[in-house]
Short mmCIF file of C-alpha atoms in Angstrom, two decimals:
data_model
loop_
_atom_site.label_atom_id
_atom_site.label_comp_id
_atom_site.label_asym_id
_atom_site.label_seq_id
_atom_site.Cartn_x
_atom_site.Cartn_y
_atom_site.Cartn_z
CA MET A 625 -0.02 18.35 -18.06
CA TYR A 626 -2.52 16.27 -15.76
CA PHE A 627 -2.20 13.00 -17.32
CA LYS A 628 -4.58 11.20 -15.46
CA ASN A 629 -7.96 12.71 -16.90
CA GLN A 630 -6.99 13.11 -20.24
CA LYS A 631 -7.25 10.89 -23.52
CA PHE A 632 -4.46 10.99 -25.49
CA MET A 633 -4.14 8.94 -28.53
CA VAL A 634 0.06 8.36 -29.46
CA ALA A 635 0.03 7.75 -33.67
CA GLY A 636 3.11 5.93 -34.84
CA MET A 637 4.92 3.15 -32.95
CA SER A 638 8.58 4.04 -34.36
CA LYS A 639 11.07 4.61 -31.48
CA SER A 640 9.41 8.29 -30.90
CA GLY A 641 5.65 7.18 -30.81
CA GLU A 642 6.48 3.75 -28.63
CA CYS A 643 8.37 5.84 -25.88
CA ALA A 644 6.58 8.69 -26.19
CA ALA A 645 3.24 5.22 -25.56
CA ARG A 646 5.01 4.58 -22.20
CA PHE A 647 5.90 7.60 -21.23
CA LEU A 648 2.08 8.27 -20.55
CA LEU A 649 1.05 5.00 -19.86
CA GLU A 650 3.55 5.32 -16.42
CA ARG A 651 1.59 8.42 -15.48
CA GLY A 652 -1.57 6.54 -15.76
CA ALA A 653 -2.81 8.43 -19.03
CA ASP A 654 -5.38 7.07 -20.58
CA VAL A 655 -3.77 5.76 -23.67
CA TYR A 656 -5.02 4.25 -27.70
CA VAL A 657 -2.63 3.58 -29.28
CA TYR A 658 -1.99 3.27 -33.68
CA ASP A 659 -0.07 2.43 -36.51
CA ASP A 660 -1.01 2.04 -39.90
CA PHE A 661 2.05 -0.05 -40.67
CA ALA A 662 1.94 -4.00 -40.23
CA SER A 663 5.44 -5.32 -38.99
CA ASP A 664 5.82 -7.89 -36.80
CA LYS A 665 7.74 -5.12 -34.30
CA VAL A 666 4.92 -3.22 -34.72
CA ALA A 667 2.14 -5.75 -33.27
CA SER A 668 4.72 -6.99 -30.85
CA VAL A 669 4.64 -3.46 -29.16
CA MET A 670 0.93 -3.24 -29.32
CA ASN A 671 -0.15 -6.34 -27.79
CA GLU A 672 2.10 -4.69 -24.95
CA PHE A 673 0.41 -1.51 -24.35
CA GLU A 674 -2.57 -3.39 -24.16
CA SER A 675 -1.07 -5.30 -21.66
CA LEU A 676 -0.37 -2.47 -19.59
CA GLY A 677 -3.86 -0.61 -20.38
CA ALA A 678 -3.67 1.34 -23.66
CA ARG A 679 -6.35 0.41 -26.47
CA ILE A 680 -5.30 -0.61 -29.92
CA VAL A 681 -7.02 1.72 -32.69
CA ASN A 682 -6.87 0.18 -35.87
CA ALA A 683 -8.05 1.55 -39.59
CA GLU A 684 -11.61 1.79 -38.93
CA SER A 685 -12.25 2.39 -35.80
CA TYR A 686 -9.33 5.14 -35.94
CA ILE A 687 -11.75 8.47 -36.65
CA ASP A 688 -13.98 7.75 -33.30
CA ALA A 689 -11.51 7.25 -31.91
CA THR A 690 -10.36 10.73 -32.41
CA LEU A 691 -13.88 12.10 -31.13
CA ALA A 692 -12.61 10.32 -27.21
CA CYS A 693 -9.14 11.27 -27.31
CA ASP A 694 -8.11 15.50 -26.15
CA VAL A 695 -4.85 15.08 -27.28
CA LEU A 696 -2.86 13.91 -30.45
CA VAL A 697 0.27 12.75 -30.04
CA LEU A 698 2.03 13.29 -34.01
CA SER A 699 5.17 10.10 -34.43
CA PRO A 700 7.76 12.42 -37.03
CA GLY A 701 7.23 9.64 -40.03
CA ILE A 702 3.26 11.21 -40.00
CA PRO A 703 3.19 14.43 -42.01
CA ILE A 704 0.39 17.11 -40.64
CA ASP A 705 -1.50 16.39 -43.15
CA ASN A 706 -2.43 13.19 -42.57
CA PRO A 707 -5.98 12.20 -42.01
CA LEU A 708 -5.88 11.73 -38.66
CA PRO A 709 -3.69 15.20 -37.68
CA VAL A 710 -6.04 17.24 -40.06
CA ALA A 711 -9.14 15.39 -38.02
CA PHE A 712 -7.79 16.39 -34.45
CA ARG A 713 -7.39 19.94 -35.80
CA LYS A 714 -10.64 20.23 -37.61
CA GLN A 715 -12.06 19.17 -33.66
CA GLY A 716 -9.49 21.57 -32.33
CA LYS A 717 -7.92 19.40 -30.39
CA ALA A 718 -3.98 19.14 -29.25
CA ILE A 719 -1.18 18.20 -31.96
CA ILE A 720 1.80 17.30 -30.08
CA GLY A 721 5.29 15.39 -31.28
CA GLU A 722 6.96 13.32 -28.94
CA GLU A 723 9.80 16.17 -28.08
CA GLU A 724 7.53 19.32 -27.57
CA LEU A 725 6.52 15.91 -24.38
CA GLY A 726 9.74 15.85 -23.71
CA ALA A 727 11.15 19.76 -23.38
CA LEU A 728 7.29 20.07 -21.27
CA PHE A 729 9.42 18.04 -18.62
CA LEU A 730 12.87 18.48 -19.33
CA ARG A 731 14.72 20.34 -16.30
CA ALA A 732 17.90 19.86 -17.85
CA THR A 733 19.85 22.46 -19.53
CA ALA A 734 18.56 21.80 -23.48
CA ILE A 735 20.83 22.80 -26.68
CA ALA A 736 19.47 22.31 -29.86
CA VAL A 737 21.04 20.92 -33.02
CA THR A 738 18.86 21.82 -36.24
CA GLY A 739 19.79 22.21 -40.38
CA THR A 740 19.10 19.81 -43.26
CA ASN A 741 22.71 18.42 -42.85
CA GLY A 742 25.60 18.05 -39.97
CA LYS A 743 23.52 17.59 -37.37
CA THR A 744 23.69 14.45 -36.70
CA THR A 745 27.23 14.98 -36.27
CA THR A 746 26.94 17.97 -34.14
CA VAL A 747 24.96 16.81 -31.47
CA SER A 748 27.49 14.13 -31.37
CA MET A 749 30.46 16.19 -31.09
CA LEU A 750 28.95 18.71 -29.16
CA ASN A 751 28.17 15.92 -26.71
CA SER A 752 31.56 14.44 -26.34
CA VAL A 753 32.56 18.74 -25.41
CA LEU A 754 30.56 17.70 -22.87
CA GLU A 755 30.89 14.99 -21.53
CA ASN A 756 35.35 15.56 -21.82
CA ALA A 757 34.33 18.45 -19.68
CA GLY A 758 33.18 16.01 -16.73
CA LEU A 759 29.57 16.98 -17.13
CA LYS A 760 26.57 14.32 -16.89
CA SER A 761 25.16 15.11 -21.13
CA VAL A 762 23.07 13.26 -23.05
CA ALA A 763 22.95 13.37 -26.90
CA CYS A 764 19.00 12.33 -28.13
CA GLY A 765 16.08 14.02 -30.17
CA ASN A 766 16.60 12.18 -33.41
CA ILE A 767 19.12 10.79 -32.88
CA GLY A 768 19.74 8.14 -29.91
CA ASN A 769 16.69 7.48 -27.55
CA PRO A 770 13.17 10.22 -27.54
CA LEU A 771 14.25 13.47 -25.68
CA VAL A 772 10.93 12.00 -24.04
CA GLY A 773 12.01 8.82 -22.51
CA GLU A 774 15.47 10.73 -21.22
CA THR A 775 13.45 14.04 -18.99
CA GLU A 776 13.84 11.99 -15.90
CA ASN A 777 17.31 10.72 -16.10
CA LEU A 778 18.21 14.32 -16.93
CA GLY A 779 18.62 17.11 -13.04
CA PHE A 780 18.92 20.64 -13.58
CA ASN A 781 22.88 20.11 -13.35
CA ASP A 782 22.41 17.71 -16.80
CA TYR A 783 22.64 18.34 -20.52
CA ALA A 784 21.16 17.89 -23.39
CA VAL A 785 21.78 17.85 -26.62
CA ILE A 786 18.89 17.64 -28.69
CA GLU A 787 18.39 16.79 -32.40
CA VAL A 788 15.38 18.83 -33.98
CA SER A 789 14.59 17.35 -37.51
CA SER A 790 11.61 18.92 -39.82
CA PHE A 791 9.94 16.80 -38.78
CA GLN A 792 9.97 16.77 -34.91
CA LEU A 793 9.44 21.24 -35.58
CA GLU A 794 6.03 20.77 -37.27
CA THR A 795 5.21 19.40 -33.76
CA LEU A 796 7.60 21.05 -31.37
CA SER A 797 6.47 24.31 -29.67
CA SER A 798 7.53 24.91 -26.45
CA LEU A 799 11.10 23.40 -26.62
CA ARG A 800 13.22 26.81 -25.19
CA PRO A 801 16.86 25.92 -25.73
CA HIS A 802 19.94 27.48 -23.99
CA ILE A 803 22.00 27.40 -26.80
CA ALA A 804 20.31 26.31 -30.49
CA ILE A 805 22.42 25.73 -33.07
CA VAL A 806 21.37 25.82 -36.89
CA THR A 807 23.90 24.37 -38.91
CA ASN A 808 22.57 24.76 -42.27
CA VAL A 809 19.73 24.99 -44.85
CA THR A 810 19.29 23.41 -48.35
CA GLU A 811 16.96 21.24 -50.89
CA ASP A 812 15.17 18.66 -48.70
CA HIS A 813 11.77 16.68 -47.84
CA LEU A 814 9.85 19.06 -50.23
CA ASN A 815 7.73 15.89 -51.07
CA ARG A 816 6.67 16.45 -47.68
CA HIS A 817 7.12 20.37 -47.47
CA TYR A 818 5.77 20.88 -50.63
CA ASN A 819 8.27 24.17 -51.09
CA MET A 820 11.34 25.86 -50.00
CA GLU A 821 9.50 28.69 -48.05
CA ASN A 822 7.69 26.44 -45.64
CA TYR A 823 11.15 24.55 -45.07
CA VAL A 824 12.88 27.93 -44.44
CA TYR A 825 9.92 28.64 -41.72
CA LEU A 826 10.10 24.89 -39.88
CA LYS A 827 13.63 24.98 -39.13
CA SER A 828 13.39 28.60 -38.33
CA LYS A 829 10.98 27.87 -35.28
CA LEU A 830 13.14 26.87 -33.10
CA LEU A 831 14.63 30.30 -32.17
CA ARG A 832 11.32 31.35 -32.68
CA ASN A 833 11.07 31.34 -27.38
CA LEU A 834 14.35 32.05 -27.72
CA ARG A 835 15.53 35.49 -24.86
CA GLU A 836 17.43 37.89 -24.82
CA SER A 837 19.56 35.25 -22.07
CA GLU A 838 19.91 32.76 -24.89
CA TYR A 839 21.84 32.18 -27.55
CA ALA A 840 21.40 31.47 -31.93
CA VAL A 841 24.83 29.73 -32.94
CA LEU A 842 24.37 30.02 -36.93
CA ASN A 843 26.10 29.60 -40.14
CA TYR A 844 27.42 33.33 -41.48
CA ASP A 845 28.21 31.27 -44.43
CA ASP A 846 25.08 30.20 -45.38
CA GLU A 847 22.84 33.06 -46.58
CA VAL A 848 19.26 31.64 -44.88
CA VAL A 849 20.72 30.61 -41.59
CA ARG A 850 22.68 33.75 -40.99
CA GLY A 851 19.51 36.08 -42.43
CA PHE A 852 17.38 34.07 -39.02
CA ALA A 853 19.35 36.26 -36.79
CA LYS A 854 17.00 39.04 -37.59
CA LEU A 855 14.21 36.12 -36.40
CA THR A 856 15.32 35.88 -33.05
CA LYS A 857 15.48 37.85 -29.59
CA ALA A 858 18.06 35.52 -28.64
CA LYS A 859 22.31 37.12 -28.84
CA VAL A 860 23.48 35.72 -32.26
CA VAL A 861 27.00 33.91 -32.59
CA TYR A 862 28.13 33.06 -35.55
CA PHE A 863 30.16 30.80 -37.19
CA SER A 864 32.32 30.70 -40.78
CA MET A 865 34.55 28.96 -42.78
CA GLN A 866 34.75 32.10 -45.51
CA GLY A 867 36.42 35.08 -43.59
CA ASN A 868 34.25 35.96 -40.57
CA LYS A 869 36.19 36.58 -38.25
CA GLU A 870 33.62 36.89 -35.22
CA GLY A 871 32.66 33.28 -32.93
CA ALA A 872 34.03 30.59 -34.05
CA TYR A 873 35.64 30.18 -37.92
CA PHE A 874 38.89 28.68 -39.72
CA GLU A 875 41.91 31.32 -40.94
CA ASN A 876 45.10 29.52 -42.49
CA GLY A 877 43.99 26.31 -41.65
CA GLU A 878 43.20 26.50 -37.95
CA VAL A 879 40.07 26.53 -36.43
CA TYR A 880 39.83 29.92 -33.72
CA PHE A 881 36.97 31.68 -31.85
CA ASN A 882 37.20 34.86 -31.35
CA GLY A 883 40.60 35.82 -32.51
CA GLU A 884 42.19 32.20 -30.13
CA LYS A 885 43.21 29.54 -31.05
CA TYR A 886 41.33 26.24 -30.23
CA PHE A 887 43.24 23.59 -32.36
CA ASP A 888 45.62 22.93 -36.41
CA ALA A 889 42.20 21.27 -38.56
CA ASP A 890 44.64 18.83 -39.41
CA GLU A 891 44.78 17.44 -35.42
CA MET A 892 40.46 16.03 -36.15
CA THR A 893 40.73 12.52 -36.88
CA LEU A 894 37.55 13.62 -39.46
CA GLY A 895 38.20 14.96 -42.72
CA GLY A 896 36.49 17.23 -44.47
CA VAL A 897 34.91 20.90 -44.89
CA HIS A 898 31.59 19.68 -43.74
CA ASN A 899 33.37 18.82 -40.53
CA ILE A 900 35.05 21.60 -40.09
CA TYR A 901 31.66 23.43 -40.31
CA ASN A 902 30.58 21.03 -37.36
CA ALA A 903 33.63 21.43 -35.26
CA LEU A 904 33.12 24.88 -35.45
CA ALA A 905 29.39 24.85 -34.54
CA CYS A 906 30.21 23.13 -31.44
CA VAL A 907 33.30 25.89 -30.11
CA ALA A 908 31.02 28.51 -30.18
CA ALA A 909 28.96 26.27 -28.41
CA ALA A 910 31.40 24.53 -25.76
CA ARG A 911 32.97 28.56 -25.15
CA ILE A 912 29.25 29.69 -24.36
CA LEU A 913 28.58 27.30 -21.29
CA GLY A 914 32.27 28.72 -20.74
CA ILE A 915 34.02 24.71 -21.48
CA GLY A 916 38.23 25.33 -21.67
CA LYS A 917 39.40 24.92 -25.04
CA ASN A 918 41.39 22.08 -23.95
CA LYS A 919 38.74 20.14 -22.99
CA VAL A 920 37.03 21.48 -26.25
CA ALA A 921 39.78 20.70 -29.02
CA GLU A 922 40.77 17.22 -27.08
CA ALA A 923 37.54 15.85 -27.61
CA ILE A 924 36.53 17.41 -31.62
CA CYS A 925 39.93 16.02 -32.37
CA SER A 926 39.40 12.80 -30.72
CA PHE A 927 35.89 12.46 -32.43
CA LYS A 928 35.75 9.54 -34.76
CA GLY A 929 32.29 10.12 -36.41
CA ILE A 930 29.23 8.40 -36.38
CA ARG A 931 27.73 5.67 -37.95
CA HIS A 932 26.54 5.63 -41.63
CA ARG A 933 27.93 9.24 -42.07
CA ILE A 934 31.41 8.63 -44.91
CA GLU A 935 32.18 5.27 -42.96
CA ALA A 936 34.81 2.88 -44.04
CA VAL A 937 33.17 -0.73 -43.96
CA ARG A 938 35.85 -2.56 -45.55
CA THR A 939 38.36 -2.81 -47.23
CA VAL A 940 38.29 -6.09 -50.38
CA ASN A 941 40.57 -7.15 -53.22
CA GLY A 942 41.69 -3.87 -53.04
CA VAL A 943 38.14 -1.12 -53.21
CA THR A 944 36.89 0.61 -49.90
CA TYR A 945 33.82 0.43 -49.04
CA TYR A 946 32.40 2.62 -47.68
CA ASP A 947 28.28 3.54 -46.09
CA ASP A 948 27.05 6.91 -46.27
CA SER A 949 23.23 6.12 -46.32
CA LYS A 950 22.85 9.25 -44.19
CA GLY A 951 23.84 10.91 -46.94
CA THR A 952 19.64 11.24 -47.91
CA ASN A 953 19.81 14.18 -50.32
CA VAL A 954 21.56 16.46 -52.73
CA ASP A 955 23.96 19.09 -50.23
CA ALA A 956 25.54 16.00 -48.10
CA THR A 957 26.03 13.50 -50.73
CA VAL A 958 28.03 16.18 -52.84
CA LYS A 959 29.63 16.61 -49.15
CA ALA A 960 30.35 12.77 -49.27
CA VAL A 961 31.66 12.67 -52.90
CA GLN A 962 34.13 15.51 -52.18
CA THR A 963 35.69 13.53 -49.07
CA MET A 964 36.36 10.39 -51.55
CA THR A 965 40.48 10.85 -53.14
CA GLU A 966 40.65 7.51 -55.59
CA PRO A 967 37.85 6.95 -58.36
CA THR A 968 34.57 6.05 -56.93
CA ILE A 969 31.53 3.87 -58.11
CA ILE A 970 28.89 5.73 -56.04
CA LEU A 971 25.36 4.05 -55.43
CA LEU A 972 22.74 6.49 -55.89
CA GLY A 973 18.51 6.10 -54.89
CA GLY A 974 15.66 5.25 -52.98
CA LYS A 975 12.97 7.07 -52.24
CA ASP A 976 12.18 10.47 -53.73
CA LYS A 977 11.57 13.23 -51.39
CA GLY A 978 11.05 15.85 -54.65
CA TYR A 979 14.20 16.98 -55.40
CA ASP A 980 16.42 18.13 -59.05
CA TYR A 981 18.83 15.87 -58.82
CA VAL A 982 21.18 17.87 -62.43
CA PRO A 983 23.32 19.76 -59.70
CA LEU A 984 23.96 16.18 -58.42
CA PHE A 985 25.23 14.82 -61.60
CA GLN A 986 26.90 18.40 -62.68
CA SER A 987 29.02 17.67 -59.39
CA LEU A 988 29.80 14.16 -59.94
CA LYS A 989 31.15 15.34 -63.56
CA ASN A 990 34.43 16.92 -61.49
CA SER A 991 34.86 14.78 -58.86
CA LYS A 992 36.83 11.69 -58.50
CA VAL A 993 33.28 9.29 -58.96
CA ILE A 994 33.91 6.93 -62.38
CA HIS A 995 30.31 5.79 -62.06
CA ALA A 996 26.64 6.02 -60.71
CA VAL A 997 24.49 2.69 -60.27
CA LEU A 998 21.53 4.14 -60.17
CA TYR A 999 18.26 2.17 -57.87
CA GLY A 1000 15.64 2.17 -56.28
CA GLU A 1001 12.03 3.46 -56.53
CA ASN A 1002 13.66 6.73 -57.77
CA ARG A 1003 15.89 5.58 -60.02
CA PHE A 1004 13.53 7.36 -63.86
CA LYS A 1005 14.22 10.38 -62.17
CA LEU A 1006 17.70 10.32 -61.49
CA LEU A 1007 18.12 8.93 -64.58
CA ASN A 1008 16.88 11.37 -66.81
CA ALA A 1009 19.05 14.02 -64.38
CA ALA A 1010 21.73 11.96 -65.21
CA ILE A 1011 20.92 12.26 -69.61
CA LYS A 1012 20.07 15.65 -68.56
CA SER A 1013 23.48 16.80 -67.73
CA GLY A 1014 25.55 15.09 -69.33
CA PHE A 1015 27.03 11.90 -66.84
CA THR A 1016 26.78 8.86 -69.18
CA CYS A 1017 28.99 6.58 -66.80
CA PHE A 1018 26.06 5.00 -65.32
CA ALA A 1019 24.16 0.96 -64.77
CA LEU A 1020 20.44 1.54 -64.51
CA CYS A 1021 18.64 -0.98 -61.39
CA ALA A 1022 15.58 -2.26 -59.19
CA GLU A 1023 17.17 -3.91 -55.94
CA PHE A 1024 19.06 -1.95 -53.62
CA GLU A 1025 20.89 -5.53 -53.86
CA THR A 1026 21.20 -5.65 -57.42
CA ALA A 1027 22.92 -2.21 -57.17
CA PHE A 1028 25.49 -3.75 -54.79
CA ARG A 1029 26.11 -6.58 -56.29
CA LEU A 1030 26.80 -3.47 -60.53
CA ALA A 1031 29.18 -1.76 -58.33
CA ARG A 1032 31.37 -4.68 -56.89
CA PHE A 1033 31.89 -5.96 -60.53
CA ILE A 1034 33.07 -2.65 -61.66
CA ALA A 1035 34.92 -1.74 -59.33
CA LYS A 1036 38.91 -2.49 -59.74
CA SER A 1037 41.58 -2.83 -56.79
CA GLY A 1038 42.48 1.06 -55.85
CA GLN A 1039 38.68 2.28 -56.53
CA ASN A 1040 36.00 3.15 -53.48
CA VAL A 1041 32.39 2.22 -53.77
CA LEU A 1042 31.41 4.55 -52.10
CA LEU A 1043 27.21 4.50 -50.51
CA SER A 1044 25.48 8.05 -50.76
CA PRO A 1045 22.13 7.27 -52.17
CA ALA A 1046 20.94 11.52 -52.28
CA SER A 1047 17.66 10.58 -51.16
CA SER A 1048 15.50 9.04 -48.33
CA SER A 1049 15.56 5.37 -47.60
CA PHE A 1050 11.61 4.16 -47.42
CA ASP A 1051 11.36 2.70 -50.39
CA SER A 1052 12.77 -0.37 -49.32
CA PHE A 1053 13.57 0.37 -45.60
CA SER A 1054 12.70 0.94 -41.90
CA ASN A 1055 15.09 4.13 -41.68
CA TYR A 1056 19.00 4.58 -43.23
CA GLU A 1057 20.30 3.04 -40.81
CA GLU A 1058 18.81 -0.71 -42.05
CA ARG A 1059 19.84 0.30 -44.98
CA GLY A 1060 23.73 1.06 -44.48
CA ASP A 1061 23.29 -1.66 -42.27
CA ALA A 1062 22.61 -3.88 -44.83
CA PHE A 1063 25.13 -2.69 -47.22
CA LYS A 1064 27.24 -3.71 -44.11
CA LYS A 1065 26.22 -6.96 -44.35
CA LEU A 1066 26.55 -7.46 -48.11
CA VAL A 1067 30.37 -6.58 -47.79
CA GLU A 1068 31.44 -8.50 -45.06
CA GLY A 1069 29.47 -10.99 -47.02
CA ILE A 1070 32.40 -10.59 -49.87
CA ASN A 1071 33.87 -14.24 -49.64
CA GLU A 1072 37.45 -13.27 -48.64
CA ALA A 1073 39.21 -15.92 -50.00
CA PHE A 1074 39.56 -13.85 -53.09
CA GLU A 1075 41.17 -10.99 -51.43
CA ASP A 1076 44.92 -9.69 -52.21
#
């Protein structure tokens, strides 16, 4: 790609958009920047880029800009059916994402991870395995730094462990990872992708470019993911907790690869069935890369998890507060609830992503959850699902902070308060990290004078 005679419009000044615009400006491209979300941070970023030679596009002028620009670099937060990409598509112009831009210039060996749940933990855990083996590796993509920001930092002997979301897969076509991992596929983002068929198709796209010399690491226990084996030319390596003995598997409390024991699951710092699945995926990938099992076991067993995923924040007055703000869909929330060993008050709500919440409340009825505080934009949909499921121990409010105070009031010593919203954060927050940080701030603000 020759930058100096092409005009690029970068739409969306999120972390990925900002990084893409900076990458293009540094290479002498003619860059137009656009974001319809007004905030001080966005304004500051756009003003900086204007001082570096970029042109700011506003809502009134963006159609004219589509006529002038050759390529649209689309933020993952902007749907592919938004009027802006539609205008580019009608003119037959290229639409790419930041990860696509990064993939075009990546020299390092790529290991890409997608799936509904477990992506971030698997990426972080595998990155720890690589680093523990003395290899230069970086976790990037939908976690940490955008891929395009790491391309110059990584050489041919290095590794990029890339988290790839379904939003990013909408505009990603050039990435050819040496190992592609698919953790699971359950209902998610149907408000964006319309139906499960579209969502499943996007997840399978990660395998499209794999050749016979590359590897697809697939969850054998997930029927949809297991079916992806038919869609790829790559060598398929499975991981399983339900009896499949090929690849990485779990048996009698122990983790194996093709009959060779790696470690006891009880040795892992992280608990929960979902984390054993993540560990199995990492074992499979590490074995493909030829990393010694002792280094693998050491890194996985000592791995302490990621921020905002079933993270114990603090115990106050005998009540333990858990931040699972990353639980943005029903399946993730169910998995978080399954890790609770004491009576639990759960905070549910945010922006709806198109779910049927009835299965969630049916699961809650057979769990440690004794009360649910429903809040946010989708609170009435949650309420209707709770009533339909026969789950009657709930409170209803509009605002996040009010929901927290209600949960704190309800919880008694020896119980938990769990933020695991089963919903997007976009009704009140810019992302799940901001929501989780707000929860932690509220927890830290509880007066210790009243602590038991």
